[in-house]
Coordinates of C-alpha atoms in Angstrom, one line a residue:
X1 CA 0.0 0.0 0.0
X2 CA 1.7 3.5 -0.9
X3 CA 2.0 6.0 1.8
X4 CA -0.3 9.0 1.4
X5 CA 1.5 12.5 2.5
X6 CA 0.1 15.1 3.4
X7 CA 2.8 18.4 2.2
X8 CA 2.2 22.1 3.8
X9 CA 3.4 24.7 2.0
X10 CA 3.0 28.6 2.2
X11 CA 1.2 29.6 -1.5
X12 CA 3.6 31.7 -2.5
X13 CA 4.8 30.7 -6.9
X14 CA 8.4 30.1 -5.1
X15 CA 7.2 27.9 -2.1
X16 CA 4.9 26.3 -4.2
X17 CA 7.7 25.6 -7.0
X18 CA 9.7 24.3 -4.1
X19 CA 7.6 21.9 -2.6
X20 CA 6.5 20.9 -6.1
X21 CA 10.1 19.8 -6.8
X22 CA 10.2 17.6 -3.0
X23 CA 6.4 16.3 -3.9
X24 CA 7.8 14.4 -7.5
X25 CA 10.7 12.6 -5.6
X26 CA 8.5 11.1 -3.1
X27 CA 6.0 10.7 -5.9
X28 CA 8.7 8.9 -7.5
X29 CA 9.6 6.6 -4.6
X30 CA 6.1 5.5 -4.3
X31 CA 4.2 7.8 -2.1
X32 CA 0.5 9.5 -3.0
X33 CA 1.3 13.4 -2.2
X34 CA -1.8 15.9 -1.3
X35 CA -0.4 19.4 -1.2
X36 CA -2.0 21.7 1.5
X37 CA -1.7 25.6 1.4
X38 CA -0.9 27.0 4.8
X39 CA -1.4 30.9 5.6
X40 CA 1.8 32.4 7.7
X41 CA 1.8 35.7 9.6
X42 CA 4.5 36.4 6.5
X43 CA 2.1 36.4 3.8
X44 CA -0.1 38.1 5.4
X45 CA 1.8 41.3 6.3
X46 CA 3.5 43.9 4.5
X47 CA 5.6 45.3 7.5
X48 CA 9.3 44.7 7.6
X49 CA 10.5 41.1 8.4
X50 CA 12.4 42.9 11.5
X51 CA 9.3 44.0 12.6
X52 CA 7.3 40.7 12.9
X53 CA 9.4 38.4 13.9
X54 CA 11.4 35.0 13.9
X55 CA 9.6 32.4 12.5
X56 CA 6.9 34.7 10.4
X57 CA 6.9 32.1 7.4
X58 CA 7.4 28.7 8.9
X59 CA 5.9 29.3 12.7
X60 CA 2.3 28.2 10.5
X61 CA 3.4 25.6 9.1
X62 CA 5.2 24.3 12.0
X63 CA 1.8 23.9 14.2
X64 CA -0.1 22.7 11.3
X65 CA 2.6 19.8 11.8
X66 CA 2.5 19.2 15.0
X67 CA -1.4 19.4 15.0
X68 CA -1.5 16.5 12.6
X69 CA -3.0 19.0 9.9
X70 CA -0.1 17.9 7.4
X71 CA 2.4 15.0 7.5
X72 CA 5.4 16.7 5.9
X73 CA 6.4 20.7 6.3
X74 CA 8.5 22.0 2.9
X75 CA 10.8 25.0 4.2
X76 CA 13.5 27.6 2.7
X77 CA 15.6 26.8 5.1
X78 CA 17.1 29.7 5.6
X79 CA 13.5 31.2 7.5
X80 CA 13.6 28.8 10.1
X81 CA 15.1 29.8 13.6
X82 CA 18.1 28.2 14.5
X83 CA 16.8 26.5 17.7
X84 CA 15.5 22.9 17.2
X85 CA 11.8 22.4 17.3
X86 CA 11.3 19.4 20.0
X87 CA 7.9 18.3 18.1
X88 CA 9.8 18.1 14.5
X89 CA 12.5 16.5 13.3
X90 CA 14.8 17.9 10.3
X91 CA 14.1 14.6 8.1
X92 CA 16.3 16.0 4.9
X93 CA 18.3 18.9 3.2
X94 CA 17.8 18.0 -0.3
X95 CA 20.8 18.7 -3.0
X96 CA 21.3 22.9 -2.7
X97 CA 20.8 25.2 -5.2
X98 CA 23.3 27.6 -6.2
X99 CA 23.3 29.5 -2.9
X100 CA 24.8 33.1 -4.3
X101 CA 22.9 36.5 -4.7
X102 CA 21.9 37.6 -7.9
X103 CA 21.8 41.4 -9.2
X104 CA 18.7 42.2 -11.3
X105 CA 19.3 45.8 -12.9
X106 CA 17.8 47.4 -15.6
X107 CA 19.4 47.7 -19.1
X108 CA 21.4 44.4 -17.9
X109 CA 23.4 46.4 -15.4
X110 CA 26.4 44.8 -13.3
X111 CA 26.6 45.7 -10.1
X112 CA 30.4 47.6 -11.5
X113 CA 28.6 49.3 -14.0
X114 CA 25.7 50.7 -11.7
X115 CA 26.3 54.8 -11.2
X116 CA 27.0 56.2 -8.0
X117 CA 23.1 56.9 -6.7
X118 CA 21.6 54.3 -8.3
X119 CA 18.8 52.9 -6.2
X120 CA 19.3 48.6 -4.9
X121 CA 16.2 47.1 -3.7
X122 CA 16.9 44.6 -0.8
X123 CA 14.9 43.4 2.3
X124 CA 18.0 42.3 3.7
X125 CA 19.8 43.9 6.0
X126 CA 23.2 41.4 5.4
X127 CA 22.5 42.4 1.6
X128 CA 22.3 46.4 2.7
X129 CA 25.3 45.8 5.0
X130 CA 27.6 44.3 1.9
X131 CA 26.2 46.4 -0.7
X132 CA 27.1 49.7 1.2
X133 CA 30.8 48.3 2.3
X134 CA 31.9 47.8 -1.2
X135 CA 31.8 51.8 -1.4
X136 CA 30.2 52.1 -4.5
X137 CA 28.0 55.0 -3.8
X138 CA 24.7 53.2 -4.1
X139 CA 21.5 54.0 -2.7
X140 CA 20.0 50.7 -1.0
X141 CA 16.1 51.3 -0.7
X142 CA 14.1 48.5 1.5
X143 CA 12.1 46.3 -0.3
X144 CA 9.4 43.7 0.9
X145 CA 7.1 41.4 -1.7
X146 CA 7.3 38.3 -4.0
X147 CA 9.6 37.7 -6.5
X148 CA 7.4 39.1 -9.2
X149 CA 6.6 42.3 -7.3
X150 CA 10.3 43.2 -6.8
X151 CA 11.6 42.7 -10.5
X152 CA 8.5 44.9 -11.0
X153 CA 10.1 48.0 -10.0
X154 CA 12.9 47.5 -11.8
X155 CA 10.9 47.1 -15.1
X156 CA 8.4 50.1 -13.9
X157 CA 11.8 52.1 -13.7
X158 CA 11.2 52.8 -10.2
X159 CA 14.3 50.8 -8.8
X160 CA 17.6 50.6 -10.7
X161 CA 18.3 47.0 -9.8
X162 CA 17.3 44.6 -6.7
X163 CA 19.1 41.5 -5.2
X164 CA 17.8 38.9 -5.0
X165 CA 18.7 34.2 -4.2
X166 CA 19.8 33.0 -6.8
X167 CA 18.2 30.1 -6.5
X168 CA 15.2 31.6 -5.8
X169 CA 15.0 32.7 -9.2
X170 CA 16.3 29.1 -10.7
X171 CA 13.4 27.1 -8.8
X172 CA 11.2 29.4 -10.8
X173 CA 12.6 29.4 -14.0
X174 CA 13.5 33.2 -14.2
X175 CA 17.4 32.8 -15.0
X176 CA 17.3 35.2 -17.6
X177 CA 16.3 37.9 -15.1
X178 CA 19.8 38.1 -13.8
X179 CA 22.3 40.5 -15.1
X180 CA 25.0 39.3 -12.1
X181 CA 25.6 36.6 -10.2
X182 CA 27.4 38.3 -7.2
X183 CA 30.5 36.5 -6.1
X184 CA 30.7 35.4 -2.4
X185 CA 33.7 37.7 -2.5
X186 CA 31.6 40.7 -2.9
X187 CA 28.7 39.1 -1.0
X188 CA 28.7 36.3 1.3
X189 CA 25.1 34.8 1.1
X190 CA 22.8 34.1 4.4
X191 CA 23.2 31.2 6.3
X192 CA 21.3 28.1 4.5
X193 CA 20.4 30.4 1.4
X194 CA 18.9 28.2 -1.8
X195 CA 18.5 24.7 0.7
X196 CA 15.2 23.6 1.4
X197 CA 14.4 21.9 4.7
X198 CA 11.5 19.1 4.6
X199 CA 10.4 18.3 8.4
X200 CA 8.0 15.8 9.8
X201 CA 6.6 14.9 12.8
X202 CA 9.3 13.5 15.3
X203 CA 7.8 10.3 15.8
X204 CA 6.5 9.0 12.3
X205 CA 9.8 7.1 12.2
X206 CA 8.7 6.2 8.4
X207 CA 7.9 8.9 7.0
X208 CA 11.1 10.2 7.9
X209 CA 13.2 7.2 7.0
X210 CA 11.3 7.6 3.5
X211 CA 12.1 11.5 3.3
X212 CA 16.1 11.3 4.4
X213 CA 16.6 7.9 2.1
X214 CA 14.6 10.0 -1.0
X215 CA 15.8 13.6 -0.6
X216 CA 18.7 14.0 2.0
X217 CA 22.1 15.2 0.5
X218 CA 24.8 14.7 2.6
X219 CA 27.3 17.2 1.1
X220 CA 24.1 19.9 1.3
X221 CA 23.0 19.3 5.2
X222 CA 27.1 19.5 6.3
X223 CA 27.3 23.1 4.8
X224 CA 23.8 24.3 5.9
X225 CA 24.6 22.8 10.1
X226 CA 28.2 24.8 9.6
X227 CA 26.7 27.8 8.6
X228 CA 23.5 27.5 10.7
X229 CA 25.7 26.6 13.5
X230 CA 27.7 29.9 13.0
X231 CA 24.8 31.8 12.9
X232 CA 23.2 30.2 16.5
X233 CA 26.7 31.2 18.1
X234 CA 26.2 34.5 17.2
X235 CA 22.3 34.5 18.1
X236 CA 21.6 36.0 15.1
X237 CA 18.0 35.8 13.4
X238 CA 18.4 35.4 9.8
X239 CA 17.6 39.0 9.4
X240 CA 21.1 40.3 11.0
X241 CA 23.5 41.4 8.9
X242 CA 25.5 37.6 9.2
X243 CA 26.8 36.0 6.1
X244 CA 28.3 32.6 5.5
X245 CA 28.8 30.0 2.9
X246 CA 30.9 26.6 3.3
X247 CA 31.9 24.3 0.6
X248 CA 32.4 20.6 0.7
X249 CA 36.3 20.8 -1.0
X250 CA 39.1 18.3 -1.7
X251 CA 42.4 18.4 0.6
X252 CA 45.1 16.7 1.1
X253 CA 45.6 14.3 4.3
X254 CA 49.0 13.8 6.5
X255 CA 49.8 10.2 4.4
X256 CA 48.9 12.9 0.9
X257 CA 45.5 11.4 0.0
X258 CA 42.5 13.0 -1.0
X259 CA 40.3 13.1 1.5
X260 CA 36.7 15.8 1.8
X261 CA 36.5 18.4 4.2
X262 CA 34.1 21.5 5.1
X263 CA 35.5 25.1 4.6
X264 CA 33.5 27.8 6.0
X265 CA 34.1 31.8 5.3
X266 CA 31.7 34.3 7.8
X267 CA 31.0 37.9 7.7
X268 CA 29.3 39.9 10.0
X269 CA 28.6 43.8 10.2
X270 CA 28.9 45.9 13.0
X271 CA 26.7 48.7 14.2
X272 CA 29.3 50.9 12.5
X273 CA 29.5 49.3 8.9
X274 CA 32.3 47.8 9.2
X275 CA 33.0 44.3 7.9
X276 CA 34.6 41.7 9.8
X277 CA 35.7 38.5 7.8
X278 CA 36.6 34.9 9.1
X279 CA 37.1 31.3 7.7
X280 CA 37.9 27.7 8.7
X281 CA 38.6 24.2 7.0
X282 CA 37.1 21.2 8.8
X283 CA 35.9 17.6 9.0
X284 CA 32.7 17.4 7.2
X285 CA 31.3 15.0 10.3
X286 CA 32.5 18.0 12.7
X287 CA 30.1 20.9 10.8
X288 CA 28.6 22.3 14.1
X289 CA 32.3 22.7 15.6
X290 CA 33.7 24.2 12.7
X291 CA 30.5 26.5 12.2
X292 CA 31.1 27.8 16.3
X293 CA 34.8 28.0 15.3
X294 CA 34.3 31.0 12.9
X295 CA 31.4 32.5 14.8
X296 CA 34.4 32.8 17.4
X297 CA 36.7 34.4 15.8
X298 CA 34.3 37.0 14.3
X299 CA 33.5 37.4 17.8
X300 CA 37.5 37.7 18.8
X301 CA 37.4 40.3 15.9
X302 CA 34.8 42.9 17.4
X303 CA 31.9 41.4 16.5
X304 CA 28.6 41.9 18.6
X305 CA 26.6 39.3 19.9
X306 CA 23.5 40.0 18.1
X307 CA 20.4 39.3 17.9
X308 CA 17.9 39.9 15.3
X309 CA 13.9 38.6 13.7
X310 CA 13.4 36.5 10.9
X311 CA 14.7 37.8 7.6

């Protein structure tokens, strides 16, 4: 008898893309999927994410979980607050999109060829943070809405150009929008940025074994804990200005073979704009150590423990 699963989902084109692409693999492996639209405090305001709070888009779906209302929660993972949620457990990461920003400018822009002035779109304050420290003379305006409604004021003329995930834009077949793919040297992505994270309830041992042996990517859920990890240390919500991106990369062991390991670059603003840059190379079964590791050393380098909402 297939398993019938019950997915929750926010309704926005991008969440619903997103779960679409979870709902065919476990379609694939044999399960009946019923998707089921779940309202978040998120979608239903237009305030600043600072303003409502940690958890705005997943909080919903979370309960609705719990409450037996849905069997499987799709997430960005990047929304979900860094403490564990005793009800739920994280049953996959599935394979990662690109994870880097992406500049969408009129005319094709780069972000280079962008004039001193020129208005940047971001609801972001990490984005803000790094856009302003690469001295450029831009004028970074906040920005709140879908995907659609933010490339919509750069082709109304009313923005220059916005920033936006990369993969955000991939999921939902919108490639072409992009004049720039920022490089993590110019702009270190947030913590988790372009994983998903599919959670179920923490005691349907099945439907979690089916999840983690259909969707789980190792290589994927070691960067997202060393990053997520970093960002815990610093008590950050994902709306502080805290970058981070790790790698799964090839080194070299003490006998000269080639063994995997986890490298992990942070960034973090202070209250002053000034960026403060760390890295580490680790064992890819150590991620949460090597994620604390960097979060200390930005914190050796000046950097406030902070704390922050929901991005």
């Amino acid at each position: 008898m297939k398993p019938r699963l019950r997915i929750g989902t926010r309704g926005s084109a991008l969440a619903l893309a997103q779960t679409g692409m979870v709902a065919a693999a476990l379609e694939r492996a044999g399960a009946e999927i019923e998707t089921v639209i779940v309202s978040t405090p998120g979608d239903r305001s237009s305030a600043p994410i600072a303003e409502i709070g940690i958890g705005v888009f997943t909080s919903a779906l979370r309960d609705a979980l719990a409450a037996n209302e849905i069997d499987v929660a799709v997430h960005s993972y990047k929304d979900l607050p860094t403490a564990p949620d005793p009800r739920l457990v994280l049953a996959a990461v599935p394979q990662r999109e690109d994870p880097r920003d992406a500049l969408c400018a009129r005319d094709n822009l780069t972000l280079g060829e962008l004039l001193p002035g020129s208005t940047v779109g971001t609801g972001s304050p990490r984005r803000a943070a790094q856009l302003e420290a690469l001295g450029l003379g831009l004028t970074v305006v906040p920005l709140r809405g879908n995907v659609d409604t933010r490339l919509g004021k750069v082709s109304s003329g009313e923005l220059d150009a916005v920033v936006l995930a990369r993969a955000g834009l991939a999921r939902l077949g919108r490639l072409d929008e992009i004049s720039e793919t920022l490089d993590p040297l110019q702009m270190l992505p947030a913590p988790a940025q372009g994983a998903l994270a599919v959670e179920c309830r923490i005691d349907d041992v099945d439907v979690e074994h089916l999840i983690r042996s259909t969707l789980d990517d190792e290589a994927s859920r070691a960067a997202v804990t060393a990053e997520r990890s970093m960002l815990a240390r610093l008590e950050a919500g994902c709306s502080a200005p805290v970058g981070a991106l790790a790698d799964v990369v090839e080194d070299l062991d003490d006998d000269g073979r080639t063994v995997l390991r986890l490298s992990l670059r942070g960034v973090a603003a202070t209250p002053h704009g000034d960026m403060l840059r760390a890295s580490a190379i680790g064992n890819t079964t150590a991620a949460e150590q090597l994620g604390r590791a960097v979060a200390e050393e930005l914190l050796d380098l000046g950097a406030a423990v902070l704390s922050g909402p929901g991005e």
